[in-house]
Amino acid sequence: MLESDPSRDFSKHEDPSIAVPCSYIPLPDGPHTRELASARRMPPKRAIFKVFSGVLILALVFAIIIGGRNSDVHANGNALLATSTSSMASEPLRPVSRGVSAGVSEKANHVFSGVEVASFPWNNTMLSWQRTAYHFQPEKNWMNDPNGPMFYKGWYHFFYQYNPHGPVWGDIVWGHAASKDLIHWLHLPLAMVPDQWYDLNGVWTGSATLLPDGRIIMLYTGSTNESVQVQNLAYPANLSDPLLVNWDKYSGNPVLRPPPGIDSKDFRDPTTAWYTSDGKWNIAIGSKVNKTGITLIYHTEDFKSYELLDGLLHAVPGTGMWECVDFYPVSKTSGKGLDTSANGPEVKHVFKTSLDNDKNDYYAIGTYDEKSGRWVPDNPKIGIELRYDYGIFYASKSFYDLHKGRRVLWGWIHESDSEIADVKKGWASVQSIPRTVLLDTKTGTNLLQWPVEEVDNLRLTSREFERVEVKAGSVVPLDIDAATQLDIFAEFELDKEALEMTAQTNVEFSCSTSGGAAERGALGPFGLLVLADDSLSEQTPVYFFIAKGIDGNLKTFFCADQTRSSEATDVNKQIYGSSVPVLKDEKLSVRLLVDHSIVEIFAQGGRTCITSRVYPTKAIYGAARLFLFNNATEATVTSSLKIWQMNSAFIRPFQPGQDA
């Protein structure tokens, strides 16, 4: 275990990022979540916490039962929502903070904080439809961060933060599932539970490292009986078991405590380790000093004793606490993934952090100097530059899949409805479809994310639509059997005359601050309306918007508009999106995975990604429709599409002794 080193006291440094000349510039095209101020309070004893949680859940259920008449619904942005016909009165939503006082990021949806919003009278038909068919989620209850993904003896393993007692955050343990193909899953027994003083208040996020001799190292953050964040070591009880059902905790835990100057609640989420040329392993841990997000680096030979290295892997002022840090190499020349320890002249390194301040995942591409232990972004003026996903995607974790030579990324997709609705349906959160991650060698400045190839095996029947003309201001229905479980690939072309004739403008465009798909421009918006009903009273537009600057150059934006996605009142309805690089002679293209209440979107081969949670009240089951639309004022759009109906994944509990 690391002994405290008084010489490494971070409290003595007003700005530990002085050696890292980077600034944090919030991206203008993402939604700006308001910062939540939550008072710190002393953590209750575990027994009292459980009683309080039980009483709170009962109170929420009682609120659902007595929920009453829904008041008139007002316009969200520029979109007028329909009025509920319920004759019962509804209680105003009063969100409860979860996680902050315990020392992790906010785990409750606070979009309605300080706003008088009535809970919507959801019925079981609506809520049942929201459960996904081919995204991973537990049978019930709350789930958040992905943990320790790996491939071992023919099985993919996935661990996750899980509350076995209810559909809200709390009592966190490690859930565990295994799969042969990353799509069909077996639910296994809980891997780790809070049963020791060093993790009594939660078995939190961690990462797996597979050693060359076949051993597996699992490092995870524990919240102690005094709510101090420490790092702990665990390993499989039986390496001959391919399902890794049983896990042992190291008797000498914790192996790491917060160093001097680091707050006891700001030291969490160890990364996968990478091997260095001096025969040791490095791990990174996220933290902060004042408002500067930092990443600490530790050296170890045996994963039991550690040395805190001088300097920081990276730091950016003004970003706050860095959670779920990830650090991995990508090839500059190959279309294959790289082992976490790879380095060399043909390698770039990706640094990623999950910002507690705004609940988004940011990354930048740069160069790692193993000797100094420093990583320098390619753009030295910006410390963290891009987002993995411009919608709902947080606490992501990647791993190197040695079976197929690829890097695979998981991300937590939380709910954006009310906690009352989550309690009623009995579950909350899903995981993204696992994504491959590569460096975009054409631009050299961004990553490419794409659904793993195994998801293609869920494709059933398909329909193709060739060169469908969509005139300015029109909507075209697409004749498909059902529109709830789809894999869609679409390409779009604008008529060249409109591109050339469109006037230049100095008006800045932003997805999140625009009027959404209803705001018309010369060259957009145009795209698809998913999860729409026949009358279009509910619809989720996914679209491109092209702006022509005063220099005559075209800039392409890609957006998802949720403002008219549901007639429910207690749903977060934002407009997500960002600019997307489009190179010369490239067609505009997008892939969508529609799976009930989640829509994952990949533009231009995965240069820009958006994940949305959608909660329609009418555009569900057989009433869900799919449309092309073009709301541009001057351009005609031609689109070609291939649309597959998608099968459901087989996700079930595993019983000992049964055939896997």
XYZ file of C-alpha atoms in Angstrom:
660
model
C 0.000 0.000 0.000
C 1.182 3.536 -0.723
C 2.447 5.473 2.255
C 1.533 9.164 2.409
C 4.244 11.449 1.061
C 4.019 14.906 2.694
C 6.169 16.351 -0.089
C 3.359 15.593 -2.552
C 0.770 17.853 -0.922
C -1.598 19.118 -3.621
C -3.201 21.594 -1.225
C -0.042 23.704 -1.493
C -0.603 24.300 -5.206
C -3.136 26.963 -6.125
C -3.039 25.830 -9.740
C -1.509 22.384 -10.338
C -1.998 22.757 -14.084
C 0.591 25.513 -14.510
C 2.771 23.130 -16.492
C -0.170 22.291 -18.747
C -0.991 25.432 -20.796
C -4.536 24.403 -21.640
C -7.864 26.061 -21.203
C -11.344 24.620 -21.118
C -13.730 26.056 -23.677
C -17.296 24.653 -23.426
C -18.437 23.398 -26.805
C -21.131 25.680 -28.207
C -23.228 22.937 -29.765
C -23.925 20.696 -26.787
C -26.768 21.161 -24.322
C -25.722 23.264 -21.353
C -26.793 21.533 -18.186
C -27.127 23.917 -15.265
C -24.621 23.299 -12.486
C -26.271 21.817 -9.462
C -25.328 23.094 -6.036
C -25.789 20.445 -3.367
C -24.909 20.973 0.280
C -22.421 18.508 1.686
C -23.653 16.692 4.733
C -22.380 13.978 7.006
C -23.085 10.487 5.516
C -25.732 8.533 7.454
C -25.109 5.106 8.796
C -25.805 2.326 6.345
C -28.836 0.977 8.210
C -30.465 4.409 8.441
C -29.746 4.989 4.736
C -31.563 1.780 3.792
C -34.583 2.713 5.904
C -34.631 6.202 4.390
C -34.383 4.753 0.860
C -37.283 2.427 1.543
C -39.442 5.229 2.938
C -38.594 7.450 -0.037
C -39.537 4.776 -2.563
C -42.824 4.177 -0.744
C -43.466 7.910 -0.827
C -42.787 8.029 -4.559
C -45.130 5.119 -5.200
C -47.769 6.836 -3.067
C -47.330 10.003 -5.136
C -47.983 7.975 -8.290
C -51.141 6.486 -6.820
C -52.567 9.830 -5.789
C -51.311 11.594 -8.941
C -54.050 13.727 -10.352
C -55.205 15.997 -13.112
C -52.537 17.209 -15.475
C -52.549 20.932 -16.116
C -52.288 22.364 -19.611
C -48.918 21.721 -21.180
C -47.014 24.722 -22.448
C -44.759 25.019 -25.458
C -41.217 23.702 -25.091
C -39.105 26.024 -27.208
C -41.017 26.563 -30.454
C -42.918 23.275 -30.323
C -46.482 23.231 -28.992
C -47.289 20.080 -27.067
C -50.717 18.523 -26.836
C -52.812 18.780 -23.664
C -53.335 15.685 -21.550
C -56.898 14.474 -21.225
C -56.371 13.000 -17.757
C -59.014 14.038 -15.243
C -56.873 13.391 -12.181
C -54.661 15.984 -10.445
C -50.881 15.478 -10.608
C -48.340 16.432 -7.977
C -45.499 18.814 -8.919
C -42.149 17.079 -9.351
C -39.648 17.659 -6.572
C -36.394 15.926 -7.557
C -34.250 14.445 -4.791
C -30.457 14.723 -4.988
C -28.696 11.362 -5.162
C -24.982 10.656 -5.042
C -23.504 14.107 -4.378
C -23.460 13.906 -0.593
C -21.889 10.451 -0.838
C -19.047 11.760 -2.985
C -20.037 10.896 -6.573
C -21.697 12.846 -9.358
C -25.405 13.658 -9.333
C -27.425 10.560 -10.221
C -30.891 12.104 -10.329
C -32.517 14.012 -13.184
C -32.588 17.625 -12.013
C -33.708 19.228 -15.244
C -36.965 20.229 -13.513
C -35.344 21.675 -10.382
C -37.025 24.960 -9.497
C -39.598 24.533 -12.272
C -43.235 23.742 -11.549
C -43.853 20.647 -13.694
C -46.616 18.119 -13.176
C -45.902 14.400 -13.236
C -47.448 12.736 -16.267
C -50.055 9.961 -15.759
C -48.018 7.181 -17.356
C -49.809 3.864 -17.745
C -48.305 0.383 -17.908
C -48.716 0.157 -21.684
C -46.541 3.221 -22.198
C -43.948 2.243 -19.597
C -43.651 -1.350 -20.830
C -42.914 -0.095 -24.342
C -39.922 1.900 -23.048
C -37.924 -1.202 -22.133
C -35.326 -1.908 -24.797
C -35.091 -5.062 -26.899
C -31.403 -5.318 -27.806
C -29.549 -2.936 -25.481
C -28.068 -4.357 -22.293
C -29.912 -3.697 -19.059
C -30.571 -5.674 -15.863
C -33.900 -7.388 -15.291
C -34.881 -4.607 -12.890
C -33.612 -1.744 -10.719
C -30.954 0.946 -11.163
C -27.762 0.702 -13.239
C -25.049 3.245 -13.990
C -21.324 3.138 -14.909
C -19.825 0.305 -16.980
C -16.978 -1.390 -15.096
C -14.085 -3.711 -15.925
C -15.091 -4.966 -19.411
C -12.821 -7.669 -20.823
C -12.587 -10.817 -22.947
C -11.543 -13.998 -21.126
C -11.530 -17.655 -22.203
C -14.093 -17.168 -24.959
C -16.426 -14.868 -23.001
C -16.956 -11.136 -22.922
C -17.448 -9.927 -19.358
C -19.320 -6.803 -18.402
C -19.601 -5.410 -14.874
C -21.717 -2.426 -13.919
C -22.787 -0.214 -11.036
C -26.063 -1.639 -9.749
C -28.588 -1.070 -6.962
C -30.173 -4.451 -6.151
C -32.848 -2.803 -3.989
C -34.596 -0.362 -6.322
C -34.657 1.788 -9.482
C -32.833 4.771 -7.933
C -29.148 5.270 -7.151
C -27.891 3.822 -3.850
C -26.509 0.651 -2.197
C -24.132 0.225 -5.139
C -22.718 -3.218 -5.915
C -21.126 -4.733 -9.023
C -23.556 -6.456 -11.363
C -22.027 -8.984 -13.761
C -22.994 -10.433 -17.136
C -21.206 -12.554 -19.741
C -21.654 -12.949 -23.478
C -20.173 -14.760 -26.450
C -20.909 -11.892 -28.850
C -21.510 -8.625 -26.908
C -25.221 -8.788 -27.825
C -26.807 -11.828 -26.124
C -26.076 -11.885 -22.386
C -26.241 -14.127 -19.345
C -26.946 -12.396 -16.023
C -24.488 -13.797 -13.462
C -24.451 -13.472 -9.656
C -23.298 -10.154 -8.200
C -19.518 -9.940 -8.518
C -18.776 -7.712 -5.534
C -20.874 -6.271 -2.726
C -20.039 -3.739 0.032
C -19.047 -6.119 2.817
C -15.755 -4.646 4.063
C -15.009 -1.406 5.914
C -13.130 -0.063 2.878
C -16.166 -0.361 0.549
C -19.040 -0.327 3.043
C -20.650 2.725 1.430
C -20.329 1.456 -2.120
C -18.347 -0.717 -4.525
C -17.748 1.954 -7.132
C -16.200 2.167 -10.577
C -13.105 0.215 -11.577
C -11.156 -1.372 -14.432
C -9.684 -4.730 -15.373
C -6.104 -5.442 -16.420
C -5.182 -8.790 -17.991
C -1.564 -9.692 -17.195
C 0.704 -11.613 -19.624
C 0.764 -14.623 -17.287
C -3.025 -14.974 -17.462
C -3.907 -13.340 -14.157
C -6.677 -10.761 -13.921
C -6.313 -7.628 -11.831
C -9.434 -5.660 -10.901
C -8.914 -2.262 -9.291
C -11.982 -0.433 -8.036
C -12.934 2.531 -5.867
C -14.500 1.807 -2.513
C -16.310 4.299 -0.317
C -15.257 3.474 3.226
C -17.357 3.411 6.384
C -16.308 7.074 6.759
C -17.021 7.897 3.071
C -13.357 8.188 2.116
C -12.608 7.151 -1.471
C -9.906 4.476 -1.601
C -8.657 2.089 -4.284
C -8.984 -1.634 -3.763
C -7.713 -4.797 -5.415
C -9.805 -7.848 -6.336
C -9.198 -10.913 -8.476
C -11.091 -14.018 -9.637
C -11.352 -16.811 -7.100
C -10.951 -19.413 -9.846
C -9.122 -18.545 -13.069
C -10.183 -21.846 -14.620
C -13.818 -20.709 -14.544
C -14.494 -18.934 -17.871
C -17.538 -17.209 -16.362
C -15.512 -15.746 -13.458
C -18.459 -16.101 -11.123
C -16.625 -15.703 -7.805
C -14.298 -12.849 -6.819
C -11.936 -12.368 -3.872
C -10.866 -9.071 -2.340
C -7.218 -8.593 -1.402
C -6.681 -8.913 2.349
C -4.411 -5.844 2.364
C -7.012 -3.448 0.953
C -7.096 -0.535 0.471
C -4.019 -0.348 -1.729
C -4.331 3.413 -2.299
C -5.651 6.307 -0.215
C -6.040 9.966 -1.254
C -2.618 11.677 -1.210
C -2.114 14.855 0.852
C -4.023 17.797 -0.557
C -6.624 15.665 -2.347
C -10.086 15.717 -0.809
C -11.296 12.397 0.581
C -14.235 12.455 -1.865
C -12.217 13.428 -4.948
C -10.127 10.332 -5.636
C -11.779 7.695 -7.786
C -12.120 5.442 -10.825
C -8.742 3.772 -11.566
C -7.976 3.004 -15.220
C -6.785 -0.155 -16.897
C -3.014 -0.386 -16.319
C -0.444 -0.051 -19.088
C 3.013 -1.635 -19.111
C 6.080 0.597 -19.335
C 9.590 0.041 -20.663
C 11.033 -0.058 -17.126
C 9.047 -3.209 -16.349
C 6.380 -1.552 -14.239
C 2.699 -0.791 -14.654
C 1.033 2.609 -14.618
C -2.537 3.469 -13.646
C -4.362 6.791 -13.747
C -6.918 8.120 -11.255
C -9.186 11.148 -11.625
C -9.302 13.991 -9.111
C -9.374 17.778 -8.785
C -7.660 20.614 -6.925
C -9.955 23.563 -6.414
C -11.684 23.807 -9.826
C -8.900 22.200 -11.828
C -9.513 18.662 -13.043
C -6.387 16.502 -12.771
C -5.182 12.975 -13.452
C -2.741 11.341 -11.042
C -0.338 8.623 -12.225
C 0.827 5.721 -10.071
C 3.619 3.223 -10.709
C 3.395 -0.392 -9.485
C 5.069 -3.757 -9.947
C 2.628 -5.986 -8.077
C -0.622 -3.912 -7.874
C -0.284 -3.946 -4.091
C 2.380 -1.266 -3.526
C 2.327 1.994 -5.474
C 4.463 5.067 -6.110
C 2.831 8.392 -6.972
C 4.750 9.850 -9.917
C 5.837 13.476 -10.099
C 3.716 15.707 -12.275
C 0.316 14.953 -13.727
C -0.778 13.030 -16.792
C -3.039 15.973 -17.627
C -4.872 18.880 -15.988
C -7.292 21.551 -17.215
C -8.405 24.551 -15.150
C -12.090 25.228 -14.717
C -13.275 21.691 -15.454
C -13.923 20.461 -11.917
C -13.837 16.827 -10.847
C -12.626 14.286 -13.401
C -14.435 10.960 -13.153
C -14.027 7.686 -15.042
C -10.773 8.724 -16.729
C -9.726 6.562 -19.683
C -6.363 6.512 -21.473
C -5.535 4.355 -24.473
C -3.566 4.225 -27.751
C -4.942 4.415 -31.302
C -3.096 3.600 -34.506
C -2.249 6.340 -37.021
C -2.034 3.830 -39.870
C -4.059 0.697 -39.085
C -7.771 -0.008 -38.886
C -7.193 -2.259 -35.885
C -7.360 -1.484 -32.194
C -4.292 -1.490 -29.975
C -3.440 -3.079 -26.653
C -3.513 -0.529 -23.849
C 0.283 -0.764 -23.433
C 1.095 -0.052 -27.108
C 3.245 2.983 -27.908
C 5.552 4.238 -30.649
C 5.860 6.710 -33.541
C 2.755 5.372 -35.318
C 0.599 5.696 -32.202
C -1.531 8.503 -30.801
C -3.032 8.442 -27.327
C -6.596 9.338 -26.416
C -7.274 10.983 -23.091
C -10.912 10.941 -21.971
C -12.632 12.228 -18.862
C -16.200 12.353 -17.602
C -16.886 15.847 -16.283
C -18.846 15.894 -13.053
C -19.725 19.533 -13.790
C -21.883 18.869 -16.853
C -22.221 15.058 -17.000
C -20.609 14.662 -20.427
C -17.635 12.661 -21.708
C -14.842 14.673 -23.343
C -11.751 13.474 -25.156
C -8.704 14.788 -26.960
C -6.017 13.167 -29.075
C -2.365 13.698 -28.302
C 1.101 12.301 -27.721
C 2.226 10.366 -24.659
C 5.821 10.550 -23.443
C 6.372 7.505 -21.293
C 9.637 8.793 -19.827
C 8.138 11.984 -18.417
C 4.718 10.456 -17.792
C 3.095 13.371 -19.584
C 0.463 13.441 -22.298
C 0.240 16.529 -24.525
C -2.839 17.232 -26.669
C -2.321 17.872 -30.380
C -4.079 21.189 -29.902
C -2.097 22.643 -26.973
C -4.564 25.496 -26.426
C -7.452 23.167 -25.653
C -7.143 20.593 -22.913
C -10.259 18.558 -23.661
C -11.764 19.263 -26.991
C -14.380 16.878 -28.312
C -17.277 14.819 -27.015
C -17.696 11.086 -27.494
C -21.405 11.701 -27.855
C -23.427 14.923 -27.974
C -26.500 13.386 -26.345
C -26.833 11.203 -23.254
C -23.621 9.205 -22.821
C -21.548 9.225 -19.626
C -18.975 7.401 -17.484
C -17.758 5.450 -20.513
C -15.185 2.695 -20.333
C -13.153 1.124 -23.138
C -11.214 -2.135 -23.339
C -8.943 -3.869 -25.821
C -10.678 -6.910 -27.298
C -7.748 -9.235 -27.942
C -10.137 -11.754 -29.532
C -10.850 -9.505 -32.521
C -8.066 -6.939 -32.266
C -10.299 -3.941 -31.626
C -10.972 -1.319 -28.975
C -14.532 -1.460 -27.684
C -16.305 1.359 -25.872
C -19.247 1.155 -23.458
C -21.272 4.135 -22.205
C -23.977 4.605 -19.578
C -27.251 5.940 -21.014
C -29.291 7.348 -18.145
C -32.986 8.179 -18.091
C -34.277 11.666 -18.836
C -37.801 11.189 -17.506
C -38.894 11.618 -13.886
C -37.835 9.443 -10.978
C -41.524 8.826 -10.241
C -41.864 7.185 -13.666
C -38.714 5.102 -13.077
C -40.067 3.807 -9.776
C -43.342 2.902 -11.429
C -41.676 0.944 -14.247
C -39.169 -0.644 -11.842
C -35.933 0.056 -13.701
C -33.650 2.885 -14.778
C -30.836 3.217 -17.345
C -29.416 1.160 -20.194
C -25.975 0.690 -21.687
C -25.070 1.798 -25.186
C -24.501 -0.748 -27.913
C -20.759 -1.456 -27.623
C -18.829 0.661 -30.132
C -15.514 0.157 -31.887
C -13.152 3.121 -31.624
C -10.549 4.123 -34.213
C -8.603 7.230 -35.126
C -10.143 8.959 -38.138
C -7.080 8.793 -40.375
C -8.740 11.039 -42.986
C -9.030 14.010 -40.640
C -6.463 13.023 -38.010
C -8.359 15.140 -35.484
C -11.183 12.956 -34.227
C -12.232 9.408 -33.447
C -14.628 7.182 -35.361
C -17.187 5.264 -33.309
C -19.312 2.533 -34.848
C -21.578 -0.219 -33.453
C -19.756 -3.541 -33.083
C -20.263 -5.778 -36.095
C -22.150 -8.370 -34.030
C -25.222 -6.130 -33.846
C -25.707 -6.771 -37.580
C -26.697 -10.349 -36.716
C -29.942 -9.019 -35.231
C -31.070 -7.730 -38.630
C -34.223 -9.351 -39.996
C -36.151 -8.216 -43.081
C -35.117 -5.051 -44.874
C -36.532 -2.406 -47.197
C -34.550 -0.269 -49.599
C -35.546 3.151 -50.897
C -33.511 4.490 -53.816
C -33.135 8.197 -54.560
C -36.275 9.453 -52.859
C -36.778 13.129 -53.735
C -37.841 15.304 -50.817
C -38.772 18.811 -51.896
C -38.277 21.847 -49.695
C -40.881 22.025 -46.934
C -42.163 18.463 -47.344
C -42.507 15.242 -45.354
C -42.410 11.794 -46.999
C -43.707 8.692 -45.146
C -41.616 5.529 -45.464
C -43.627 2.342 -45.842
C -42.137 -0.110 -43.359
C -43.848 -2.698 -41.169
C -42.918 -1.345 -37.741
C -40.711 1.470 -36.500
C -39.784 0.549 -32.920
C -36.743 -1.716 -33.480
C -34.750 -0.550 -36.499
C -31.272 -0.302 -37.972
C -31.280 2.511 -40.549
C -28.571 3.619 -42.956
C -29.340 6.730 -44.986
C -27.484 8.961 -47.438
C -28.487 12.477 -48.484
C -27.583 14.713 -51.417
C -28.541 18.348 -51.950
C -28.994 19.729 -55.449
C -25.777 21.468 -56.430
C -27.514 24.543 -57.782
C -28.970 25.332 -54.365
C -25.542 24.924 -52.754
C -24.002 27.385 -55.209
C -26.828 29.930 -55.219
C -27.443 30.118 -51.471
C -26.463 33.462 -50.031
C -23.620 33.746 -47.560
C -24.451 34.628 -43.965
C -22.601 35.602 -40.823
C -25.309 34.158 -38.574
C -23.865 31.558 -36.209
C -25.755 28.264 -36.003
C -25.927 25.989 -32.979
C -28.043 22.860 -32.620
C -28.806 23.432 -28.947
C -29.767 27.109 -29.217
C -31.619 26.926 -32.525
C -35.337 26.424 -32.938
C -34.748 22.777 -33.745
C -36.139 21.080 -36.848
C -38.905 23.699 -37.056
C -36.408 26.500 -37.748
C -35.978 26.758 -41.502
C -32.813 27.718 -43.304
C -31.788 27.769 -46.945
C -29.945 24.420 -46.683
C -31.667 22.659 -43.825
C -32.789 21.055 -41.678
C -33.374 17.748 -43.489
C -33.251 14.136 -42.356
C -35.511 11.618 -40.634
C -38.436 11.740 -38.220
C -38.188 8.678 -35.958
C -40.713 7.455 -33.396
C -43.397 9.680 -34.908
C -47.139 9.158 -34.957
C -49.337 9.606 -38.055
C -50.353 13.139 -37.103
C -46.737 14.132 -36.260
C -47.888 15.408 -32.876
C -45.008 13.296 -31.539
C -41.777 13.080 -33.515
C -38.019 13.027 -33.002
C -36.214 14.717 -35.915
C -32.640 13.607 -36.658
C -31.150 15.946 -39.215
C -28.363 17.768 -41.008
C -28.177 21.553 -41.249
C -25.732 23.260 -43.614
C -24.634 26.838 -43.070
C -22.766 28.944 -45.624
C -20.355 31.370 -44.007
C -19.313 34.802 -45.199
C -16.183 33.160 -46.659
C -18.402 31.020 -48.889
C -17.417 27.784 -47.158
C -20.033 25.277 -46.050
C -20.208 24.017 -42.478
C -22.324 20.983 -41.676
C -24.136 20.405 -38.394
C -25.829 17.265 -37.176
C -28.630 17.470 -34.608
C -31.362 15.522 -32.794
C -34.444 17.464 -31.690
C -36.472 16.085 -28.764
C -38.718 19.085 -28.229
C -41.693 17.300 -29.811
C -40.686 13.747 -28.920
C -43.428 13.264 -26.317
C -46.626 14.804 -25.025
C -45.524 13.920 -21.496
C -44.691 16.822 -19.204
C -42.053 15.170 -17.011
C -39.553 14.433 -19.783
C -36.347 16.296 -20.576
C -36.641 17.559 -24.168
C -33.403 19.044 -25.429
C -31.860 19.627 -28.823
C -28.533 17.836 -29.087
C -25.814 18.094 -31.685
C -22.593 19.529 -33.038
C -20.762 20.263 -36.240
C -19.534 17.250 -38.189
C -16.555 17.158 -40.593
C -17.596 16.392 -44.182
C -14.727 15.927 -46.625
C -14.704 16.666 -50.340
C -16.884 14.312 -52.416
C -18.338 12.634 -49.307
C -22.094 12.111 -49.228
C -23.935 13.011 -46.066
C -24.621 9.768 -44.253
C -26.106 8.590 -40.983
C -26.794 5.313 -39.203
C -29.507 5.037 -36.555
C -30.179 2.254 -34.073
C -33.751 2.659 -32.849
C -34.637 0.474 -29.874
C -37.818 1.633 -28.160
C -36.840 4.507 -25.829
C -33.242 4.828 -27.019
C -31.966 6.127 -30.353
C -28.223 5.937 -31.103
C -27.069 7.982 -34.082
C -23.742 7.903 -35.968
C -23.093 10.626 -38.561
C -20.400 10.496 -41.252
C -19.108 7.078 -40.293
C -19.145 7.895 -36.580
C -17.342 11.258 -36.543
C -20.254 12.735 -34.602
C -22.538 10.625 -32.391
C -25.759 11.471 -30.567
C -27.697 9.265 -28.152
C -31.250 10.228 -27.215
C -33.775 8.866 -24.739
C -37.278 9.245 -26.153
C -40.543 8.692 -24.253
C -43.513 9.006 -26.636
C -47.040 8.474 -25.372
C -48.668 7.774 -28.758
C -45.882 6.844 -31.207
C -45.400 3.424 -29.621
C -45.914 -0.193 -30.700
C -47.732 -0.320 -34.047
C -48.422 3.415 -34.019
C -44.735 4.355 -34.425
C -43.869 5.662 -37.904
C -40.793 6.743 -39.866
C -40.616 9.741 -42.228
C -38.137 11.620 -44.380
C -38.391 15.392 -44.072
C -36.856 18.470 -45.619
C -37.537 21.786 -43.924
C -35.054 23.765 -46.008
C -36.364 26.777 -47.882
C -34.246 26.538 -51.043
C -32.874 23.019 -51.524
C -34.347 19.740 -52.719
C -32.869 16.684 -51.020
C -32.437 13.209 -52.506
C -32.140 10.312 -50.088
C -31.335 6.605 -50.381
C -31.986 4.339 -47.426
C -31.775 0.737 -46.279
C -33.856 -0.123 -43.228
C -33.730 -3.359 -41.279
C -36.201 -4.622 -38.719
C -34.217 -5.732 -35.673
C -34.619 -8.876 -33.620
C -34.511 -8.853 -29.817
C -31.357 -9.897 -27.993
C -31.500 -12.978 -25.780
C -30.668 -11.698 -22.278
C -31.445 -14.117 -19.445
C -30.280 -15.259 -16.006
C -27.686 -18.008 -15.919
C -28.346 -20.969 -13.662
C -25.391 -23.014 -12.368
C -25.161 -26.342 -14.148
C -27.086 -25.299 -17.244
C -25.543 -25.256 -20.704
C -24.101 -21.799 -21.379
